[in-house]
mmCIF file with all atom_site columns, C-alpha atoms in Angstrom:
data_model
loop_
_atom_site.group_PDB
_atom_site.id
_atom_site.type_symbol
_atom_site.label_atom_id
_atom_site.label_alt_id
_atom_site.label_comp_id
_atom_site.label_asym_id
_atom_site.label_entity_id
_atom_site.label_seq_id
_atom_site.pdbx_PDB_ins_code
_atom_site.Cartn_x
_atom_site.Cartn_y
_atom_site.Cartn_z
_atom_site.occupancy
_atom_site.B_iso_or_equiv
_atom_site.pdbx_formal_charge
_atom_site.auth_seq_id
_atom_site.auth_comp_id
_atom_site.auth_asym_id
_atom_site.auth_atom_id
_atom_site.pdbx_PDB_model_num
ATOM 1  C CA . ASP A 1 1  ? 1.096   -13.670 -6.957 1.00 74.00 ? 1  ASP A CA 1
ATOM 2  C CA . ILE A 1 2  ? 1.869   -9.775  -7.023 1.00 80.00 ? 2  ILE A CA 1
ATOM 3  C CA . GLY A 1 3  ? -1.691  -9.376  -8.460 1.00 83.00 ? 3  GLY A CA 1
ATOM 4  C CA . ALA A 1 4  ? -2.903  -11.627 -5.511 1.00 87.00 ? 4  ALA A CA 1
ATOM 5  C CA . ILE A 1 5  ? -1.337  -9.497  -2.904 1.00 83.00 ? 5  ILE A CA 1
ATOM 6  C CA . ARG A 1 6  ? -2.249  -6.045  -5.083 1.00 80.00 ? 6  ARG A CA 1
ATOM 7  C CA . THR A 1 7  ? -5.885  -7.156  -4.712 1.00 85.00 ? 7  THR A CA 1
ATOM 8  C CA . PHE A 1 8  ? -5.562  -8.544  -1.427 1.00 85.00 ? 8  PHE A CA 1
ATOM 9  C CA . THR A 1 9  ? -4.017  -5.281  0.464  1.00 78.00 ? 9  THR A CA 1
ATOM 10 C CA . GLU A 1 10 ? -7.030  -3.142  -1.448 1.00 80.00 ? 10 GLU A CA 1
ATOM 11 C CA . ILE A 1 11 ? -9.930  -4.842  -0.122 1.00 84.00 ? 11 ILE A CA 1
ATOM 12 C CA . PHE A 1 12 ? -8.140  -5.091  3.354  1.00 82.00 ? 12 PHE A CA 1
ATOM 13 C CA . SER A 1 13 ? -7.382  -1.547  3.226  1.00 79.00 ? 13 SER A CA 1
ATOM 14 C CA . ILE A 1 14 ? -11.496 -1.018  3.136  1.00 82.00 ? 14 ILE A CA 1
ATOM 15 C CA . LEU A 1 15 ? -12.086 -3.138  5.863  1.00 83.00 ? 15 LEU A CA 1
ATOM 16 C CA . MET A 1 16 ? -9.326  -1.288  8.392  1.00 82.00 ? 16 MET A CA 1
ATOM 17 C CA . PRO A 1 17 ? -8.816  1.932   8.962  1.00 78.00 ? 17 PRO A CA 1
ATOM 18 C CA . GLY A 1 18 ? -5.928  3.585   7.852  1.00 77.00 ? 18 GLY A CA 1
ATOM 19 C CA . GLU A 1 19 ? -3.845  3.680   4.616  1.00 79.00 ? 19 GLU A CA 1
ATOM 20 C CA . PHE A 1 20 ? -2.450  0.807   2.671  1.00 76.00 ? 20 PHE A CA 1
ATOM 21 C CA . LYS A 1 21 ? -1.025  0.416   -1.000 1.00 79.00 ? 21 LYS A CA 1
ATOM 22 C CA . GLY A 1 22 ? 0.786   -2.224  -2.845 1.00 78.00 ? 22 GLY A CA 1
ATOM 23 C CA . PHE A 1 23 ? 4.186   -1.294  -4.738 1.00 83.00 ? 23 PHE A CA 1
ATOM 24 C CA . GLU A 1 24 ? 5.962   -3.613  -7.092 1.00 84.00 ? 24 GLU A CA 1
ATOM 25 C CA . HIS A 1 25 ? 9.303   -4.472  -5.907 1.00 89.00 ? 25 HIS A CA 1
ATOM 26 C CA . LYS A 1 26 ? 10.794  -2.129  -8.482 1.00 95.00 ? 26 LYS A CA 1
ATOM 27 C CA . ASP A 1 27 ? 9.017   0.841   -7.242 1.00 95.00 ? 27 ASP A CA 1
ATOM 28 C CA . GLU A 1 28 ? 10.728  0.250   -3.520 1.00 96.00 ? 28 GLU A CA 1
ATOM 29 C CA . GLN A 1 29 ? 11.510  4.053   -3.389 1.00 97.00 ? 29 GLN A CA 1
ATOM 30 C CA . LYS A 1 30 ? 8.064   4.691   -4.307 1.00 96.00 ? 30 LYS A CA 1
ATOM 31 C CA . ALA A 1 31 ? 7.171   3.067   -1.666 1.00 92.00 ? 31 ALA A CA 1
ATOM 32 C CA . ILE A 1 32 ? 9.560   4.336   0.842  1.00 94.00 ? 32 ILE A CA 1
ATOM 33 C CA . ASP A 1 33 ? 8.404   8.279   -0.028 1.00 95.00 ? 33 ASP A CA 1
ATOM 34 C CA . TRP A 1 34 ? 4.717   6.854   -0.044 1.00 92.00 ? 34 TRP A CA 1
ATOM 35 C CA . VAL A 1 35 ? 5.137   5.431   3.485  1.00 90.00 ? 35 VAL A CA 1
ATOM 36 C CA . SER A 1 36 ? 7.022   8.600   4.878  1.00 92.00 ? 36 SER A CA 1
ATOM 37 C CA . GLU A 1 37 ? 4.577   11.024  3.680  1.00 87.00 ? 37 GLU A CA 1
ATOM 38 C CA . LYS A 1 38 ? 2.424   12.987  6.775  1.00 71.00 ? 38 LYS A CA 1
ATOM 39 C CA . SER A 1 39 ? -1.348  11.425  6.920  1.00 69.00 ? 39 SER A CA 1
ATOM 40 C CA . ASP A 1 40 ? -4.349  13.225  7.612  1.00 67.00 ? 40 ASP A CA 1
ATOM 41 C CA . LEU A 1 41 ? -5.590  10.292  10.156 1.00 58.00 ? 41 LEU A CA 1
#
């Protein structure tokens, strides 16, 4: 199901404004770092 969620997130990011990215549970710190970065929006 993780692959399906990642695919959904990638498709959803095309349709909605903003930045979206899927991460595996083992990459929790990478996800936290990514969401904490300053956005250019």
